[in-house]
Amino acid sequence: MLHPKYRWVGLHREDSVASLLGEQLEIPKILASLLVNRGIQDVQEARRFLQGTMSDLHDPFLLSGMQEAVARIRRAIEQDEQILIYGDYDADGVSSTALMICLMRHLNARYEYYIPHRSKEGYGLHIAALEPFVERGFTLIITVDTGISAVEQIAYARAAGVDVIVTDHHEPPETLPEAYALVNPKLPYCPYPFKGLAGVGVAYKLATALLGDHTPAAWTELVTLGTIADLMPLTDENRILVANGLKAMSYSSFPGITALMGVSGYAKKATEEVSSNHVAFGLAPRINASGRMSYADQAVALLTTENIEEAEKIAEDLDILNKERQLLVDRIVQEAVAQLAEKEAEGSIPHVIVLAGEGWNPGVIGIVASKILDRYYRPTLVLGIDPATGICKGSARSIPGFDMYEALTHCKSLLEHYGGHPSAAGMTLQREQLNHLEEQLNRYAEGVLREEHFVPIMQTDLECSLSDISLPVIEQMEGLAPFGMGNTCPRLLIRGAKLIESRALGKEGKHMKLLLSQNGTVMEAVAFGKGELLSQLTEQARVDVVAEASINEWNGSRKPQLVIQDLAVPHIQVFDHRGSRYPVNKMNEVRSNLIERQSLEQHMIAVVTMEDSNALKNYELNDTPCWIYDKDVGVIPSNTAAFKNGQSRDDIKILFVLELPESPEIWHKMMGSFSALERVYLFHSARDKQEALHPPSREQFKQIYALLKHQVTAPVNEEELISSLIQRTRLSRRMLVMTLEIFEELGFIYRQMGTVMMNQAPAKRALDSSRRYLELEGLAEMEQILHHAGIPQITQWLMTNQQNVS
């Protein structure tokens, strides 16, 4: 058995609605079902989702404050005022700033831009940063991806005679700044129908309000970059903007984007457009590296330069910065995990994890928080402490069910500044408030989080079989792209596929490749980052997988392929180490791997063997629960570790079989007593085939009885008789001894003092009326299976016996 990493939750699907939608749109039902799962149930909405164009975008003037913002910018341009664009250092903020620069250039405005330094200044507007521009006579400030919480800073600008237009998408605070115009779809009074715009999306709406149909189509590339990087939902108009932006990126009008795609390894193929994955994992990290490791100005320069040579130089610099960022993240993650281990040693892992360290670069702690969350699945805050000032700047990442912005609002008296979303946030506070923050957050979490919140959930779109996943179906699914937040690539649940082959893939075997079979359909599957699971998969296991369907193109050939997101083996598994030269040494090696790499605890593992076992005599097994076979109850504890469990077997998941019992009855009682068993590792020695038992047949018994009648006309020596029968029947000595015991029980022969005599007038009795015959039948089956059968046959035998016991 192999447990999935996630709890799989199937989306509720109305089959009748999907069937009707499929008929109306003339699309396959599987595609219609995926649309219904995305909340799309009528034809008009479905067509807009599948075929939406730029003309389907919402009117920008539906945004509150847009009318005032447009009028003020036009007046500033007419009067040749100096305009300051004030942005943010992340990829959304950089994209927003770059788009606003493009707009200012287009309008021939006098402008400059400013982005604060992440670690030296932190997020948001700062009076110290505004002062030089006020002194130089700037009269209009336009914020992008920031400003909605800047009450004091905007009050300062207003008092100095400077108007501020805020364009933002972050959660508005209770007290709003008194800006000239606030443009944010999340304002409680804003009637804009779509609340999921990124900061760059709001900036783009301002551009379209100013330029109308003359807005350059290429600017959707910047919208795409910021929207994907900031994990905004790819639904509604974000979907339209990103779809158009990805197409434009294939032949980008921005030298910086072209250069960035080059250093990130994107090589355009004739049939391949830029995908949301290319942006999320190739472009966005390198744009973010600028603000994380240095000044974000580099990234802004990259996106706004019109010189390809300059773009290529900056792109190379950002690529180097990104590699440095990766090394820095790895180091801080190690330190953070060590710090959390100390907390865990003092108790359990807290509901909300708060970790802080001196010198931790505030530019990368958000990534560290994400990695800690992925490992422990707890809301996580990671903060860098300035040792000189004691100021802590942090980033938070959260799980569904725990609104991080709301939680920080609950603790706002401890914070100097905070902002963000339900799933991610940033904050600044003094060092002496750290412990108080951790305490308050965990008290708040106790009233919000329950046990089920700590199990990560993976939503599956629909359950299907391998035969449903054909090339045409996959091509139709691609019509749902671009994929991302709010519109994930369809996750398909396939149950009971047979594992034909498995092997490591990539450097150091970090990935794995599987070959799956189901009802005659065979399909390849890859599982990235799951190479460690190879040792937990057995030959021909029946696996359940959640996977995304893709098309594997190689040498002109195209075939379906699964990209596995999670997998499970729902049945007991058997691992074959039969006949190992040093079985206990091998068992200890396997046990260490289970404890160290698979996080199993010692008490979950048990060894079972015979009472007079050499393994028990020659090896120290006191640290592992050891049980010996017992004919009455199956097994009984034999060492301190087993007794320590109070003879409880309910938590034992792993069983090491060092020796087989004397009878199948004992085996079945033993297996039945370990009710939670998931895996069986066989270490018993292989029995010599010359001593093998065979399932008895009536013809075989008739043959032996006929030979006895012919040979035993008078009392004969049993050993001599057995030697003769071995020559005539080719059966093992054990088999013939048990046969004689059966004949004796049935009254066909007499055995006395080492001799055998025939009963000349035996009563007629059926073979299966002999208890010894039934024992031979069961023992032969058990030995044939456990000594000589392959792992698939042993697994099926154990599963059948488990079902019979239950």
mmCIF file of N, CA and C in Angstrom, residues 76 120 126 175 191 198 284 323 373 376 382 410 472 497 517 582 750 759:
data_model
loop_
_atom_site.group_PDB
_atom_site.id
_atom_site.type_symbol
_atom_site.label_atom_id
_atom_site.label_comp_id
_atom_site.label_asym_id
_atom_site.label_seq_id
_atom_site.Cartn_x
_atom_site.Cartn_y
_atom_site.Cartn_z
ATOM 1 N N ALA A 76 -2.709 66.563 -16.704
ATOM 2 C CA ALA A 76 -1.268 66.612 -16.426
ATOM 3 C C ALA A 76 -0.463 66.643 -17.719
ATOM 4 N N LYS A 120 15.869 47.319 2.016
ATOM 5 C CA LYS A 120 16.229 48.592 2.635
ATOM 6 C C LYS A 120 15.010 49.450 2.961
ATOM 7 N N HIS A 126 6.742 55.380 0.654
ATOM 8 C CA HIS A 126 7.540 55.875 1.772
ATOM 9 C C HIS A 126 7.725 57.372 1.614
ATOM 10 N N THR A 175 -9.478 51.806 6.835
ATOM 11 C CA THR A 175 -9.324 53.236 6.567
ATOM 12 C C THR A 175 -8.611 53.410 5.229
ATOM 13 N N PRO A 191 -18.224 48.734 -8.452
ATOM 14 C CA PRO A 191 -19.146 47.815 -9.135
ATOM 15 C C PRO A 191 -18.490 46.947 -10.202
ATOM 16 N N ALA A 198 -4.806 41.414 -11.601
ATOM 17 C CA ALA A 198 -3.508 41.677 -10.984
ATOM 18 C C ALA A 198 -3.268 43.179 -10.974
ATOM 19 N N ALA A 284 9.048 34.636 -14.905
ATOM 20 C CA ALA A 284 8.723 35.285 -13.630
ATOM 21 C C ALA A 284 9.841 35.173 -12.588
ATOM 22 N N LYS A 323 20.169 32.335 -10.224
ATOM 23 C CA LYS A 323 20.920 31.181 -9.726
ATOM 24 C C LYS A 323 21.450 31.447 -8.323
ATOM 25 N N LEU A 373 5.910 25.617 3.861
ATOM 26 C CA LEU A 373 4.490 25.254 3.800
ATOM 27 C C LEU A 373 4.306 23.948 3.030
ATOM 28 N N TYR A 376 5.441 21.050 5.407
ATOM 29 C CA TYR A 376 4.720 20.797 6.659
ATOM 30 C C TYR A 376 3.221 21.086 6.569
ATOM 31 N N VAL A 382 7.900 33.593 7.546
ATOM 32 C CA VAL A 382 9.359 33.596 7.625
ATOM 33 C C VAL A 382 9.823 35.038 7.605
ATOM 34 N N HIS A 410 -5.991 40.623 12.766
ATOM 35 C CA HIS A 410 -6.288 40.278 14.158
ATOM 36 C C HIS A 410 -5.104 40.637 15.071
ATOM 37 N N PRO A 472 -7.138 13.080 -29.786
ATOM 38 C CA PRO A 472 -8.154 14.119 -30.043
ATOM 39 C C PRO A 472 -8.726 14.716 -28.757
ATOM 40 N N ALA A 497 -5.011 0.967 -12.571
ATOM 41 C CA ALA A 497 -4.138 0.692 -13.711
ATOM 42 C C ALA A 497 -3.013 -0.234 -13.261
ATOM 43 N N SER A 517 -1.053 -0.052 -17.753
ATOM 44 C CA SER A 517 -1.957 -0.798 -18.626
ATOM 45 C C SER A 517 -3.325 -0.892 -17.966
ATOM 46 N N TYR A 582 22.352 -12.784 3.465
ATOM 47 C CA TYR A 582 22.350 -12.327 4.860
ATOM 48 C C TYR A 582 21.028 -11.600 5.110
ATOM 49 N N TYR A 750 -1.029 -49.308 8.132
ATOM 50 C CA TYR A 750 -0.623 -49.232 9.530
ATOM 51 C C TYR A 750 0.862 -48.870 9.553
ATOM 52 N N ASN A 759 -3.617 -52.365 5.142
ATOM 53 C CA ASN A 759 -4.879 -52.861 5.677
ATOM 54 C C ASN A 759 -5.567 -53.585 4.527
#
